[in-house]
């Protein structure tokens, strides 16, 4: 059974990965669909504003803090190598670090950066918008599933 400080950081890992999964789930299930339903110039402007706001401390604390917790959990698991929950702990860490954090850096952020260089009402932005929505959303689905699966994996390690 996981106990003591290891238990506490595992619970924090469950909470963080679950919160991030919820945010990304919201984007996958209704935010991006709502933005895509707007005229392209309005959708671009709204997403640009969302991307700026997402970099504020509240979300970044949860998003990056969860990555740190997942890395700590992976290291602690390797060091302690507990009799139970080892596979679940390592799997949860890998899912979040690669499937969520890594995908964000490799796939979503570059698209956000490209969108940020465009002026919302230009023909370039209007032409790029459907591609952005499609590609960004696909990678967001991956992040959503990976974050949720990480949270579930950590919960299973606790049982």
PDB file of C-alpha atoms in Angstrom:
ATOM      1  CA  UNK A   1       0.000   0.000   0.000  1.00  0.00           C
ATOM      2  CA  UNK A   2       1.224   3.474  -0.877  1.00  0.00           C
ATOM      3  CA  UNK A   3       1.449   5.643   2.233  1.00  0.00           C
ATOM      4  CA  UNK A   4       3.071   8.710   3.756  1.00  0.00           C
ATOM      5  CA  UNK A   5       4.516  11.408   1.490  1.00  0.00           C
ATOM      6  CA  UNK A   6       4.365   9.030  -1.504  1.00  0.00           C
ATOM      7  CA  UNK A   7       0.595   8.753  -0.977  1.00  0.00           C
ATOM      8  CA  UNK A   8       0.247  12.549  -0.772  1.00  0.00           C
ATOM      9  CA  UNK A   9       2.146  13.226  -4.004  1.00  0.00           C
ATOM     10  CA  UNK A  10       0.172  10.480  -5.728  1.00  0.00           C
ATOM     11  CA  UNK A  11      -3.100  12.116  -4.680  1.00  0.00           C
ATOM     12  CA  UNK A  12      -1.755  15.469  -5.908  1.00  0.00           C
ATOM     13  CA  UNK A  13      -0.872  13.716  -9.175  1.00  0.00           C
ATOM     14  CA  UNK A  14      -4.419  12.357  -9.470  1.00  0.00           C
ATOM     15  CA  UNK A  15      -5.872  15.790  -8.818  1.00  0.00           C
ATOM     16  CA  UNK A  16      -3.560  17.655 -11.199  1.00  0.00           C
ATOM     17  CA  UNK A  17      -3.857  15.252 -14.114  1.00  0.00           C
ATOM     18  CA  UNK A  18      -7.619  15.078 -13.584  1.00  0.00           C
ATOM     19  CA  UNK A  19      -7.970  18.869 -13.580  1.00  0.00           C
ATOM     20  CA  UNK A  20      -5.939  19.168 -16.768  1.00  0.00           C
ATOM     21  CA  UNK A  21      -8.008  16.398 -18.370  1.00  0.00           C
ATOM     22  CA  UNK A  22     -11.145  18.357 -17.490  1.00  0.00           C
ATOM     23  CA  UNK A  23      -9.858  21.565 -19.064  1.00  0.00           C
ATOM     24  CA  UNK A  24      -8.841  19.765 -22.236  1.00  0.00           C
ATOM     25  CA  UNK A  25     -12.107  17.810 -22.294  1.00  0.00           C
ATOM     26  CA  UNK A  26     -13.995  21.104 -22.252  1.00  0.00           C
ATOM     27  CA  UNK A  27     -12.019  22.274 -25.261  1.00  0.00           C
ATOM     28  CA  UNK A  28     -12.558  18.996 -27.102  1.00  0.00           C
ATOM     29  CA  UNK A  29     -16.275  18.750 -26.429  1.00  0.00           C
ATOM     30  CA  UNK A  30     -17.558  22.311 -26.780  1.00  0.00           C
ATOM     31  CA  UNK A  31     -15.057  25.191 -26.787  1.00  0.00           C
ATOM     32  CA  UNK A  32     -13.434  24.428 -30.137  1.00  0.00           C
ATOM     33  CA  UNK A  33     -16.806  23.551 -31.682  1.00  0.00           C
ATOM     34  CA  UNK A  34     -18.146  26.900 -30.500  1.00  0.00           C
ATOM     35  CA  UNK A  35     -15.149  28.773 -31.847  1.00  0.00           C
ATOM     36  CA  UNK A  36     -15.360  26.912 -35.169  1.00  0.00           C
ATOM     37  CA  UNK A  37     -19.010  27.977 -35.496  1.00  0.00           C
ATOM     38  CA  UNK A  38     -18.014  31.660 -35.409  1.00  0.00           C
ATOM     39  CA  UNK A  39     -16.993  33.551 -38.513  1.00  0.00           C
ATOM     40  CA  UNK A  40     -13.286  32.760 -38.990  1.00  0.00           C
ATOM     41  CA  UNK A  41     -12.010  36.227 -38.051  1.00  0.00           C
ATOM     42  CA  UNK A  42     -13.941  36.091 -34.781  1.00  0.00           C
ATOM     43  CA  UNK A  43     -12.815  32.521 -34.073  1.00  0.00           C
ATOM     44  CA  UNK A  44      -9.175  33.468 -34.651  1.00  0.00           C
ATOM     45  CA  UNK A  45      -9.452  36.524 -32.409  1.00  0.00           C
ATOM     46  CA  UNK A  46     -11.162  34.520 -29.658  1.00  0.00           C
ATOM     47  CA  UNK A  47      -8.582  31.722 -29.781  1.00  0.00           C
ATOM     48  CA  UNK A  48      -5.743  34.218 -29.731  1.00  0.00           C
ATOM     49  CA  UNK A  49      -7.229  35.754 -26.585  1.00  0.00           C
ATOM     50  CA  UNK A  50      -7.686  32.297 -25.014  1.00  0.00           C
ATOM     51  CA  UNK A  51      -4.069  31.389 -25.787  1.00  0.00           C
ATOM     52  CA  UNK A  52      -2.806  34.533 -24.051  1.00  0.00           C
ATOM     53  CA  UNK A  53      -5.049  33.931 -21.038  1.00  0.00           C
ATOM     54  CA  UNK A  54      -3.977  30.272 -20.790  1.00  0.00           C
ATOM     55  CA  UNK A  55      -0.431  31.419 -20.023  1.00  0.00           C
ATOM     56  CA  UNK A  56      -1.533  33.078 -16.791  1.00  0.00           C
ATOM     57  CA  UNK A  57      -0.368  31.560 -13.481  1.00  0.00           C
ATOM     58  CA  UNK A  58      -3.606  29.771 -12.531  1.00  0.00           C
ATOM     59  CA  UNK A  59      -3.597  27.309 -15.446  1.00  0.00           C
ATOM     60  CA  UNK A  60       0.181  27.129 -15.802  1.00  0.00           C
ATOM     61  CA  UNK A  61       0.507  26.181 -12.123  1.00  0.00           C
ATOM     62  CA  UNK A  62      -1.813  23.208 -12.622  1.00  0.00           C
ATOM     63  CA  UNK A  63      -0.447  22.225 -16.048  1.00  0.00           C
ATOM     64  CA  UNK A  64       3.280  22.507 -15.285  1.00  0.00           C
ATOM     65  CA  UNK A  65       2.833  21.532 -11.640  1.00  0.00           C
ATOM     66  CA  UNK A  66       1.228  18.295 -12.780  1.00  0.00           C
ATOM     67  CA  UNK A  67       4.181  17.605 -15.062  1.00  0.00           C
ATOM     68  CA  UNK A  68       6.551  18.167 -12.148  1.00  0.00           C
ATOM     69  CA  UNK A  69       4.460  15.876  -9.912  1.00  0.00           C
ATOM     70  CA  UNK A  70       4.432  13.187 -12.606  1.00  0.00           C
ATOM     71  CA  UNK A  71       8.211  13.402 -12.964  1.00  0.00           C
ATOM     72  CA  UNK A  72       8.642  13.244  -9.168  1.00  0.00           C
ATOM     73  CA  UNK A  73       6.294  10.261  -8.993  1.00  0.00           C
ATOM     74  CA  UNK A  74       8.255   8.457 -11.702  1.00  0.00           C
ATOM     75  CA  UNK A  75      11.580   9.061  -9.938  1.00  0.00           C
ATOM     76  CA  UNK A  76      10.212   8.093  -6.510  1.00  0.00           C
ATOM     77  CA  UNK A  77       8.653   4.966  -7.985  1.00  0.00           C
ATOM     78  CA  UNK A  78      11.961   3.960  -9.575  1.00  0.00           C
ATOM     79  CA  UNK A  79      13.794   4.547  -6.287  1.00  0.00           C
ATOM     80  CA  UNK A  80      11.274   2.817  -4.005  1.00  0.00           C
ATOM     81  CA  UNK A  81      10.101   0.191  -6.512  1.00  0.00           C
ATOM     82  CA  UNK A  82       7.035  -0.691  -4.405  1.00  0.00           C
ATOM     83  CA  UNK A  83       5.536  -4.180  -4.439  1.00  0.00           C
ATOM     84  CA  UNK A  84       2.203  -2.792  -5.653  1.00  0.00           C
ATOM     85  CA  UNK A  85       1.277  -0.008  -8.034  1.00  0.00           C
ATOM     86  CA  UNK A  86       4.648   0.311  -9.776  1.00  0.00           C
ATOM     87  CA  UNK A  87       3.340  -0.296 -13.294  1.00  0.00           C
ATOM     88  CA  UNK A  88       0.381   2.024 -12.739  1.00  0.00           C
ATOM     89  CA  UNK A  89       2.582   4.796 -11.330  1.00  0.00           C
ATOM     90  CA  UNK A  90       5.080   4.627 -14.185  1.00  0.00           C
ATOM     91  CA  UNK A  91       2.322   4.364 -16.780  1.00  0.00           C
ATOM     92  CA  UNK A  92       0.495   7.377 -15.318  1.00  0.00           C
ATOM     93  CA  UNK A  93       3.677   9.426 -15.368  1.00  0.00           C
ATOM     94  CA  UNK A  94       4.497   8.452 -18.956  1.00  0.00           C
ATOM     95  CA  UNK A  95       0.959   9.154 -20.147  1.00  0.00           C
ATOM     96  CA  UNK A  96       0.959  12.675 -18.756  1.00  0.00           C
ATOM     97  CA  UNK A  97       4.564  13.585 -19.515  1.00  0.00           C
ATOM     98  CA  UNK A  98       4.507  12.313 -23.104  1.00  0.00           C
ATOM     99  CA  UNK A  99       0.829  12.170 -24.071  1.00  0.00           C
ATOM    100  CA  UNK A 100      -0.156  15.490 -22.539  1.00  0.00           C
ATOM    101  CA  UNK A 101       2.845  17.692 -21.767  1.00  0.00           C
ATOM    102  CA  UNK A 102       4.935  16.444 -24.697  1.00  0.00           C
ATOM    103  CA  UNK A 103       2.061  16.678 -27.178  1.00  0.00           C
ATOM    104  CA  UNK A 104       1.334  20.208 -25.988  1.00  0.00           C
ATOM    105  CA  UNK A 105       4.918  21.282 -26.672  1.00  0.00           C
ATOM    106  CA  UNK A 106       5.291  19.381 -29.949  1.00  0.00           C
ATOM    107  CA  UNK A 107       1.846  19.881 -31.498  1.00  0.00           C
ATOM    108  CA  UNK A 108      -0.450  22.443 -29.864  1.00  0.00           C
ATOM    109  CA  UNK A 109       2.025  25.212 -28.971  1.00  0.00           C
ATOM    110  CA  UNK A 110       3.510  25.454 -32.499  1.00  0.00           C
ATOM    111  CA  UNK A 111       0.001  25.876 -33.903  1.00  0.00           C
ATOM    112  CA  UNK A 112      -0.792  28.485 -31.262  1.00  0.00           C
ATOM    113  CA  UNK A 113       2.424  30.327 -32.079  1.00  0.00           C
ATOM    114  CA  UNK A 114       1.629  30.310 -35.801  1.00  0.00           C
ATOM    115  CA  UNK A 115      -1.904  31.603 -35.119  1.00  0.00           C
ATOM    116  CA  UNK A 116      -0.473  34.341 -32.875  1.00  0.00           C
ATOM    117  CA  UNK A 117       1.523  35.773 -35.782  1.00  0.00           C
ATOM    118  CA  UNK A 118      -1.624  36.379 -37.818  1.00  0.00           C
ATOM    119  CA  UNK A 119      -4.002  39.296 -37.700  1.00  0.00           C
ATOM    120  CA  UNK A 120      -7.502  37.952 -37.114  1.00  0.00           C
ATOM    121  CA  UNK A 121      -9.283  39.465 -40.124  1.00  0.00           C
ATOM    122  CA  UNK A 122      -6.633  38.807 -42.767  1.00  0.00           C
ATOM    123  CA  UNK A 123      -7.103  36.362 -45.608  1.00  0.00           C
ATOM    124  CA  UNK A 124      -4.130  34.386 -44.281  1.00  0.00           C
ATOM    125  CA  UNK A 125      -5.778  33.907 -40.858  1.00  0.00           C
ATOM    126  CA  UNK A 126      -9.173  33.118 -42.351  1.00  0.00           C
ATOM    127  CA  UNK A 127      -7.616  30.511 -44.664  1.00  0.00           C
ATOM    128  CA  UNK A 128      -5.572  28.931 -41.838  1.00  0.00           C
ATOM    129  CA  UNK A 129      -8.423  28.805 -39.313  1.00  0.00           C
ATOM    130  CA  UNK A 130     -10.123  25.539 -40.482  1.00  0.00           C
ATOM    131  CA  UNK A 131      -6.757  23.755 -40.578  1.00  0.00           C
ATOM    132  CA  UNK A 132      -5.863  25.120 -37.152  1.00  0.00           C
ATOM    133  CA  UNK A 133      -9.165  24.008 -35.617  1.00  0.00           C
ATOM    134  CA  UNK A 134      -8.917  20.526 -37.121  1.00  0.00           C
ATOM    135  CA  UNK A 135      -5.264  19.849 -36.266  1.00  0.00           C
ATOM    136  CA  UNK A 136      -5.287  21.569 -32.863  1.00  0.00           C
ATOM    137  CA  UNK A 137      -8.453  19.726 -31.876  1.00  0.00           C
ATOM    138  CA  UNK A 138      -7.077  16.341 -32.928  1.00  0.00           C
ATOM    139  CA  UNK A 139      -4.001  16.831 -30.753  1.00  0.00           C
ATOM    140  CA  UNK A 140      -6.155  18.172 -27.941  1.00  0.00           C
ATOM    141  CA  UNK A 141      -8.154  14.921 -28.009  1.00  0.00           C
ATOM    142  CA  UNK A 142      -4.857  13.070 -27.501  1.00  0.00           C
ATOM    143  CA  UNK A 143      -3.989  15.317 -24.547  1.00  0.00           C
ATOM    144  CA  UNK A 144      -7.433  14.824 -23.050  1.00  0.00           C
ATOM    145  CA  UNK A 145      -7.270  11.036 -23.204  1.00  0.00           C
ATOM    146  CA  UNK A 146      -3.668  10.927 -21.979  1.00  0.00           C
ATOM    147  CA  UNK A 147      -4.381  13.188 -18.987  1.00  0.00           C
ATOM    148  CA  UNK A 148      -7.513  11.269 -18.017  1.00  0.00           C
ATOM    149  CA  UNK A 149      -5.719   7.941 -18.411  1.00  0.00           C
ATOM    150  CA  UNK A 150      -2.842   9.212 -16.254  1.00  0.00           C
ATOM    151  CA  UNK A 151      -5.291  10.172 -13.525  1.00  0.00           C
ATOM    152  CA  UNK A 152      -6.985   6.774 -13.708  1.00  0.00           C
ATOM    153  CA  UNK A 153      -3.631   5.018 -13.635  1.00  0.00           C
ATOM    154  CA  UNK A 154      -2.628   6.854 -10.458  1.00  0.00           C
ATOM    155  CA  UNK A 155      -5.969   6.015  -8.846  1.00  0.00           C
ATOM    156  CA  UNK A 156      -5.435   2.353  -9.709  1.00  0.00           C
ATOM    157  CA  UNK A 157      -1.987   2.526  -8.092  1.00  0.00           C
ATOM    158  CA  UNK A 158      -3.660   3.656  -4.874  1.00  0.00           C
ATOM    159  CA  UNK A 159      -6.080   0.707  -4.774  1.00  0.00           C
TER     160      UNK A 159
END
